[in-house]
Amino acid sequence: MVNLLDLDAARLAAFFASQGEKPFRARQVLRWMHRFGQADFDAMTDIARSLREKLKELAVVGPPTVVSDRLSGDGTRKFLFDVGGGNAVEAVFIPEDDRGTLCISTQAGCALDCSFCSTGKQGFNRNLTVAEIIGQLWQARHALGAYQPAANSAERAVSNVVLMGMGEPLANLDNTVLALRLMLDDNAYGLSRRRVTVSTSGLVPAMDRLRDECPVALAVSLHAPNDRLRDELVPINRKYPLRELMPACLRYLEKAPRDFVTFEYVMLDTVNDSEAHARELLALTEDVPCKFNLIPFNPFPGSPYRRSPAPRIRRFAELLMAAGVVTTTRKTRGDDIDAACGQLAGQVLDRTQRTTRRSFVLHQNGHEVCG
Ligand code: SAH
Ligand code: SF4
C-alpha cells in the first residue's frame, strides 16, 4: 500500500503515470486530500469509479493518529500524534489576531543534544515520514474546522507553519523538503514561502541544499556569540563553527523569500545573557541582515540552567535594538496545558537511555518568529 500523503505533487503524478493515469487525475486527488481534507476515495466524486476502486486497492490516505488534543485558556491548542513503535510527536496551534501559526515536528527525538533542550536530552528515535510531517497540518486543520465549508475565520485557519517542534528539520531534509513543497503547493495548502519557517541549529551543507531545493523563511538557533560557548550549548557547532555558519546564512539569503534571517537566542541565566554577550552578538552578526528572537529558557526536570530574569532579558533586547536590530521576546503561551516552550510531553519510550524519563518535550512554539 502506498500512503498518498507521502507524495508531493511530482511524486503523485509519477505514481498516477505508473498506473497509466493522466497528470490531471493526480492533481484532482491532491486537491481532494489536502485542500479538502478527504481521506475516503469514494467521496472523491469527480474521479471515475474504476479509478477509485483501483486506488482503494493500491493506496491509502494515512495521517498520524491524534491521541490527544488539548485547548489552553489562551486559545493555544496542543496535539499529540502516535507515530507507532512507542513514539509520539507534538504540534501546537497558536492563534493570534492576524494569523494562526502551527508549530510542527520533523523527528521523534533529536540526535544533536543541545544542552538546554529536552528533546535533545531524550536522544534520537527516528525521522518522521512525509505523511507524518504533513499529516500534522492535515489533522490540525481537521480539528480546527478549517476543512468545513465556509471556514475562513481567523481562529480556524492555519496561516503560518513553523518547523520548530521536535527534531532538527535539516537532519531529515529529504522528507522535510517534500512536506514543504506540499505546504506551498496551490493544489494543497497554498501557503506563501514567507509564511513557512524552518528552524535549524545550523547544519551548514543542508542549509545550502534547502536554499536550492525549497527556500522558505529561515530561523537559526544561535544561542551564543562565540564558538567557545556555542560548542558547549549547541554541540553541532564543533562541526560547523560560526565562521562557517555566518557565511551560510548570507548564502541562504540570496534565494530566501525574506531579506533577513531570524536568530533565535535562548536566554540562560548568567550563561549567555550579559551586556558583553549582547555586544559580542552584535559584532558577530554585523554583516548578516537579521532579526533576533529571544526565547526565555523553559526549564525541564534535570536541566542545569535557569531562565534569565525578566529585567536582564529586557536589557539584552534594548542593547540589540539600540544597535538597530529588530528584536522580539517570545511570550509564554499555553502553559496551563503544558504547551509552552519546553513543556510539551508525550508518552513515549526513551530508547537511547540518555535519560530515564519516559516523556518527550516539545521545547517551544515559535509563534513570534514568522509573520
Ligand atoms: N532543531 C531545530 C528546531 C527545533 S528547536 C533548532 O534547534 O532550531 C526550536 C527552538 O527551541 C530552537 O531555537 C531551540 O534552541 C529552542 N529550545 C530548545 N529547548 C528550549 C528550552 N528548554 N527553552 C527554550 N527554548 C528552547
Ligand atoms: Fe535538536 Fe533543536 Fe533540540 Fe538542538 S535545540 S537538540 S537541534 S531539537
PDB file of N, CA, C and O in Angstrom, residues 30-75:
ATOM      1  N   LEU A  30      -4.789  15.189  -5.386  1.00  0.00           N
ATOM      2  CA  LEU A  30      -4.018  16.064  -4.483  1.00  0.00           C
ATOM      3  C   LEU A  30      -4.932  17.095  -3.818  1.00  0.00           C
ATOM      4  O   LEU A  30      -4.889  17.318  -2.611  1.00  0.00           O
ATOM      5  N   ARG A  31      -5.798  17.692  -4.634  1.00  0.00           N
ATOM      6  CA  ARG A  31      -6.730  18.691  -4.092  1.00  0.00           C
ATOM      7  C   ARG A  31      -7.705  18.061  -3.100  1.00  0.00           C
ATOM      8  O   ARG A  31      -7.964  18.624  -2.043  1.00  0.00           O
ATOM      9  N   TRP A  32      -8.241  16.913  -3.455  1.00  0.00           N
ATOM     10  CA  TRP A  32      -9.171  16.244  -2.541  1.00  0.00           C
ATOM     11  C   TRP A  32      -8.504  15.991  -1.186  1.00  0.00           C
ATOM     12  O   TRP A  32      -9.079  16.238  -0.132  1.00  0.00           O
ATOM     13  N   MET A  33      -7.277  15.489  -1.237  1.00  0.00           N
ATOM     14  CA  MET A  33      -6.610  15.113   0.014  1.00  0.00           C
ATOM     15  C   MET A  33      -6.253  16.324   0.864  1.00  0.00           C
ATOM     16  O   MET A  33      -6.548  16.369   2.051  1.00  0.00           O
ATOM     17  N   HIS A  34      -5.595  17.301   0.237  1.00  0.00           N
ATOM     18  CA  HIS A  34      -5.006  18.366   1.052  1.00  0.00           C
ATOM     19  C   HIS A  34      -5.889  19.600   1.140  1.00  0.00           C
ATOM     20  O   HIS A  34      -6.033  20.188   2.205  1.00  0.00           O
ATOM     21  N   ARG A  35      -6.491  19.988   0.019  1.00  0.00           N
ATOM     22  CA  ARG A  35      -7.295  21.203   0.079  1.00  0.00           C
ATOM     23  C   ARG A  35      -8.631  20.932   0.774  1.00  0.00           C
ATOM     24  O   ARG A  35      -9.153  21.769   1.490  1.00  0.00           O
ATOM     25  N   PHE A  36      -9.176  19.735   0.534  1.00  0.00           N
ATOM     26  CA  PHE A  36     -10.481  19.426   1.120  1.00  0.00           C
ATOM     27  C   PHE A  36     -10.411  18.415   2.248  1.00  0.00           C
ATOM     28  O   PHE A  36     -11.435  18.063   2.838  1.00  0.00           O
ATOM     29  N   GLY A  37      -9.221  17.916   2.552  1.00  0.00           N
ATOM     30  CA  GLY A  37      -9.047  17.039   3.727  1.00  0.00           C
ATOM     31  C   GLY A  37      -9.716  15.677   3.589  1.00  0.00           C
ATOM     32  O   GLY A  37     -10.041  15.047   4.594  1.00  0.00           O
ATOM     33  N   GLN A  38      -9.882  15.207   2.371  1.00  0.00           N
ATOM     34  CA  GLN A  38     -10.618  13.954   2.158  1.00  0.00           C
ATOM     35  C   GLN A  38      -9.669  12.744   2.225  1.00  0.00           C
ATOM     36  O   GLN A  38      -8.616  12.748   1.618  1.00  0.00           O
ATOM     37  N   ALA A  39     -10.064  11.726   2.987  1.00  0.00           N
ATOM     38  CA  ALA A  39      -9.251  10.509   3.063  1.00  0.00           C
ATOM     39  C   ALA A  39      -9.948   9.322   2.416  1.00  0.00           C
ATOM     40  O   ALA A  39      -9.353   8.263   2.253  1.00  0.00           O
ATOM     41  N   ASP A  40     -11.213   9.519   2.057  1.00  0.00           N
ATOM     42  CA  ASP A  40     -12.036   8.429   1.539  1.00  0.00           C
ATOM     43  C   ASP A  40     -12.144   8.554   0.010  1.00  0.00           C
ATOM     44  O   ASP A  40     -12.724   9.515  -0.498  1.00  0.00           O
ATOM     45  N   PHE A  41     -11.569   7.580  -0.698  1.00  0.00           N
ATOM     46  CA  PHE A  41     -11.564   7.681  -2.164  1.00  0.00           C
ATOM     47  C   PHE A  41     -12.980   7.729  -2.727  1.00  0.00           C
ATOM     48  O   PHE A  41     -13.240   8.384  -3.742  1.00  0.00           O
ATOM     49  N   ASP A  42     -13.926   7.050  -2.082  1.00  0.00           N
ATOM     50  CA  ASP A  42     -15.297   7.034  -2.579  1.00  0.00           C
ATOM     51  C   ASP A  42     -15.947   8.418  -2.555  1.00  0.00           C
ATOM     52  O   ASP A  42     -16.902   8.675  -3.289  1.00  0.00           O
ATOM     53  N   ALA A  43     -15.431   9.286  -1.686  1.00  0.00           N
ATOM     54  CA  ALA A  43     -16.009  10.633  -1.608  1.00  0.00           C
ATOM     55  C   ALA A  43     -15.419  11.574  -2.662  1.00  0.00           C
ATOM     56  O   ALA A  43     -15.843  12.724  -2.793  1.00  0.00           O
ATOM     57  N   MET A  44     -14.426  11.091  -3.407  1.00  0.00           N
ATOM     58  CA  MET A  44     -13.794  11.934  -4.443  1.00  0.00           C
ATOM     59  C   MET A  44     -14.635  11.817  -5.710  1.00  0.00           C
ATOM     60  O   MET A  44     -14.335  11.072  -6.640  1.00  0.00           O
ATOM     61  N   THR A  45     -15.729  12.585  -5.731  1.00  0.00           N
ATOM     62  CA  THR A  45     -16.830  12.304  -6.641  1.00  0.00           C
ATOM     63  C   THR A  45     -16.535  12.542  -8.111  1.00  0.00           C
ATOM     64  O   THR A  45     -17.207  11.986  -8.961  1.00  0.00           O
ATOM     65  N   ASP A  46     -15.530  13.396  -8.402  1.00  0.00           N
ATOM     66  CA  ASP A  46     -15.249  13.615  -9.821  1.00  0.00           C
ATOM     67  C   ASP A  46     -14.173  12.656 -10.360  1.00  0.00           C
ATOM     68  O   ASP A  46     -13.677  12.837 -11.470  1.00  0.00           O
ATOM     69  N   ILE A  47     -13.829  11.652  -9.586  1.00  0.00           N
ATOM     70  CA  ILE A  47     -12.887  10.627 -10.045  1.00  0.00           C
ATOM     71  C   ILE A  47     -13.719   9.412 -10.509  1.00  0.00           C
ATOM     72  O   ILE A  47     -14.642   8.993  -9.807  1.00  0.00           O
ATOM     73  N   ALA A  48     -13.355   8.875 -11.669  1.00  0.00           N
ATOM     74  CA  ALA A  48     -14.120   7.736 -12.204  1.00  0.00           C
ATOM     75  C   ALA A  48     -14.142   6.573 -11.207  1.00  0.00           C
ATOM     76  O   ALA A  48     -13.153   6.331 -10.516  1.00  0.00           O
ATOM     77  N   ARG A  49     -15.282   5.879 -11.168  1.00  0.00           N
ATOM     78  CA  ARG A  49     -15.438   4.785 -10.219  1.00  0.00           C
ATOM     79  C   ARG A  49     -14.320   3.739 -10.351  1.00  0.00           C
ATOM     80  O   ARG A  49     -13.786   3.254  -9.363  1.00  0.00           O
ATOM     81  N   SER A  50     -13.945   3.454 -11.614  1.00  0.00           N
ATOM     82  CA  SER A  50     -12.913   2.423 -11.829  1.00  0.00           C
ATOM     83  C   SER A  50     -11.580   2.856 -11.201  1.00  0.00           C
ATOM     84  O   SER A  50     -10.875   2.046 -10.592  1.00  0.00           O
ATOM     85  N   LEU A  51     -11.264   4.121 -11.314  1.00  0.00           N
ATOM     86  CA  LEU A  51     -10.016   4.613 -10.717  1.00  0.00           C
ATOM     87  C   LEU A  51     -10.114   4.596  -9.184  1.00  0.00           C
ATOM     88  O   LEU A  51      -9.163   4.227  -8.486  1.00  0.00           O
ATOM     89  N   ARG A  52     -11.274   4.967  -8.675  1.00  0.00           N
ATOM     90  CA  ARG A  52     -11.453   4.922  -7.209  1.00  0.00           C
ATOM     91  C   ARG A  52     -11.236   3.509  -6.683  1.00  0.00           C
ATOM     92  O   ARG A  52     -10.583   3.313  -5.660  1.00  0.00           O
ATOM     93  N   GLU A  53     -11.784   2.525  -7.416  1.00  0.00           N
ATOM     94  CA  GLU A  53     -11.616   1.122  -6.990  1.00  0.00           C
ATOM     95  C   GLU A  53     -10.144   0.731  -7.012  1.00  0.00           C
ATOM     96  O   GLU A  53      -9.644   0.083  -6.104  1.00  0.00           O
ATOM     97  N   LYS A  54      -9.448   1.182  -8.051  1.00  0.00           N
ATOM     98  CA  LYS A  54      -8.021   0.859  -8.168  1.00  0.00           C
ATOM     99  C   LYS A  54      -7.252   1.501  -7.002  1.00  0.00           C
ATOM    100  O   LYS A  54      -6.395   0.859  -6.377  1.00  0.00           O
ATOM    101  N   LEU A  55      -7.576   2.748  -6.715  1.00  0.00           N
ATOM    102  CA  LEU A  55      -6.876   3.446  -5.627  1.00  0.00           C
ATOM    103  C   LEU A  55      -7.106   2.738  -4.293  1.00  0.00           C
ATOM    104  O   LEU A  55      -6.194   2.614  -3.476  1.00  0.00           O
ATOM    105  N   LYS A  56      -8.326   2.247  -4.088  1.00  0.00           N
ATOM    106  CA  LYS A  56      -8.632   1.565  -2.824  1.00  0.00           C
ATOM    107  C   LYS A  56      -7.772   0.320  -2.642  1.00  0.00           C
ATOM    108  O   LYS A  56      -7.425  -0.047  -1.534  1.00  0.00           O
ATOM    109  N   GLU A  57      -7.430  -0.298  -3.774  1.00  0.00           N
ATOM    110  CA  GLU A  57      -6.594  -1.493  -3.687  1.00  0.00           C
ATOM    111  C   GLU A  57      -5.123  -1.184  -3.463  1.00  0.00           C
ATOM    112  O   GLU A  57      -4.402  -1.938  -2.805  1.00  0.00           O
ATOM    113  N   LEU A  58      -4.691  -0.035  -4.035  1.00  0.00           N
ATOM    114  CA  LEU A  58      -3.249   0.256  -4.045  1.00  0.00           C
ATOM    115  C   LEU A  58      -2.788   1.200  -2.960  1.00  0.00           C
ATOM    116  O   LEU A  58      -1.607   1.221  -2.609  1.00  0.00           O
ATOM    117  N   ALA A  59      -3.704   2.042  -2.476  1.00  0.00           N
ATOM    118  CA  ALA A  59      -3.234   3.202  -1.716  1.00  0.00           C
ATOM    119  C   ALA A  59      -4.134   3.526  -0.525  1.00  0.00           C
ATOM    120  O   ALA A  59      -5.284   3.069  -0.461  1.00  0.00           O
ATOM    121  N   VAL A  60      -3.572   4.315   0.382  1.00  0.00           N
ATOM    122  CA  VAL A  60      -4.353   4.872   1.497  1.00  0.00           C
ATOM    123  C   VAL A  60      -3.997   6.343   1.650  1.00  0.00           C
ATOM    124  O   VAL A  60      -2.968   6.797   1.140  1.00  0.00           O
ATOM    125  N   VAL A  61      -4.854   7.066   2.349  1.00  0.00           N
ATOM    126  CA  VAL A  61      -4.521   8.421   2.787  1.00  0.00           C
ATOM    127  C   VAL A  61      -4.366   8.293   4.294  1.00  0.00           C
ATOM    128  O   VAL A  61      -5.354   8.204   5.021  1.00  0.00           O
ATOM    129  N   GLY A  62      -3.121   8.214   4.759  1.00  0.00           N
ATOM    130  CA  GLY A  62      -2.872   7.822   6.151  1.00  0.00           C
ATOM    131  C   GLY A  62      -2.093   8.838   6.964  1.00  0.00           C
ATOM    132  O   GLY A  62      -0.865   8.780   7.026  1.00  0.00           O
ATOM    133  N   PRO A  63      -2.789   9.771   7.608  1.00  0.00           N
ATOM    134  CA  PRO A  63      -2.106  10.703   8.511  1.00  0.00           C
ATOM    135  C   PRO A  63      -1.823  10.023   9.856  1.00  0.00           C
ATOM    136  O   PRO A  63      -2.414   8.977  10.146  1.00  0.00           O
ATOM    137  N   PRO A  64      -0.941  10.579  10.676  1.00  0.00           N
ATOM    138  CA  PRO A  64      -0.735  10.014  12.010  1.00  0.00           C
ATOM    139  C   PRO A  64      -1.989  10.206  12.872  1.00  0.00           C
ATOM    140  O   PRO A  64      -2.723  11.171  12.690  1.00  0.00           O
ATOM    141  N   THR A  65      -2.218   9.287  13.787  1.00  0.00           N
ATOM    142  CA  THR A  65      -3.406   9.352  14.643  1.00  0.00           C
ATOM    143  C   THR A  65      -3.220  10.393  15.746  1.00  0.00           C
ATOM    144  O   THR A  65      -2.168  10.455  16.381  1.00  0.00           O
ATOM    145  N   VAL A  66      -4.275  11.176  15.977  1.00  0.00           N
ATOM    146  CA  VAL A  66      -4.248  12.137  17.092  1.00  0.00           C
ATOM    147  C   VAL A  66      -4.584  11.374  18.367  1.00  0.00           C
ATOM    148  O   VAL A  66      -5.655  10.769  18.455  1.00  0.00           O
ATOM    149  N   VAL A  67      -3.692  11.377  19.343  1.00  0.00           N
ATOM    150  CA  VAL A  67      -4.010  10.676  20.591  1.00  0.00           C
ATOM    151  C   VAL A  67      -4.420  11.630  21.700  1.00  0.00           C
ATOM    152  O   VAL A  67      -5.031  11.218  22.674  1.00  0.00           O
ATOM    153  N   SER A  68      -4.068  12.907  21.563  1.00  0.00           N
ATOM    154  CA  SER A  68      -4.690  13.855  22.481  1.00  0.00           C
ATOM    155  C   SER A  68      -4.709  15.231  21.848  1.00  0.00           C
ATOM    156  O   SER A  68      -3.915  15.533  20.953  1.00  0.00           O
ATOM    157  N   ASP A  69      -5.660  16.034  22.287  1.00  0.00           N
ATOM    158  CA  ASP A  69      -5.923  17.341  21.691  1.00  0.00           C
ATOM    159  C   ASP A  69      -6.390  18.210  22.845  1.00  0.00           C
ATOM    160  O   ASP A  69      -7.482  18.011  23.364  1.00  0.00           O
ATOM    161  N   ARG A  70      -5.534  19.142  23.289  1.00  0.00           N
ATOM    162  CA  ARG A  70      -5.896  19.932  24.472  1.00  0.00           C
ATOM    163  C   ARG A  70      -5.887  21.416  24.147  1.00  0.00           C
ATOM    164  O   ARG A  70      -5.029  21.908  23.421  1.00  0.00           O
ATOM    165  N   LEU A  71      -6.861  22.104  24.729  1.00  0.00           N
ATOM    166  CA  LEU A  71      -7.026  23.536  24.476  1.00  0.00           C
ATOM    167  C   LEU A  71      -6.645  24.313  25.722  1.00  0.00           C
ATOM    168  O   LEU A  71      -7.111  24.011  26.821  1.00  0.00           O
ATOM    169  N   SER A  72      -5.808  25.319  25.559  1.00  0.00           N
ATOM    170  CA  SER A  72      -5.411  26.172  26.679  1.00  0.00           C
ATOM    171  C   SER A  72      -6.388  27.337  26.825  1.00  0.00           C
ATOM    172  O   SER A  72      -7.079  27.695  25.871  1.00  0.00           O
ATOM    173  N   GLY A  73      -6.401  27.939  27.993  1.00  0.00           N
ATOM    174  CA  GLY A  73      -7.251  29.105  28.237  1.00  0.00           C
ATOM    175  C   GLY A  73      -6.946  30.257  27.295  1.00  0.00           C
ATOM    176  O   GLY A  73      -7.811  31.082  26.999  1.00  0.00           O
ATOM    177  N   ASP A  74      -5.711  30.345  26.796  1.00  0.00           N
ATOM    178  CA  ASP A  74      -5.377  31.447  25.881  1.00  0.00           C
ATOM    179  C   ASP A  74      -5.575  31.066  24.407  1.00  0.00           C
ATOM    180  O   ASP A  74      -5.160  31.805  23.514  1.00  0.00           O
ATOM    181  N   GLY A  75      -6.198  29.907  24.172  1.00  0.00           N
ATOM    182  CA  GLY A  75      -6.500  29.520  22.792  1.00  0.00           C
ATOM    183  C   GLY A  75      -5.448  28.625  22.153  1.00  0.00           C
ATOM    184  O   GLY A  75      -5.678  28.048  21.093  1.00  0.00           O
TER     185      GLY A  75
END
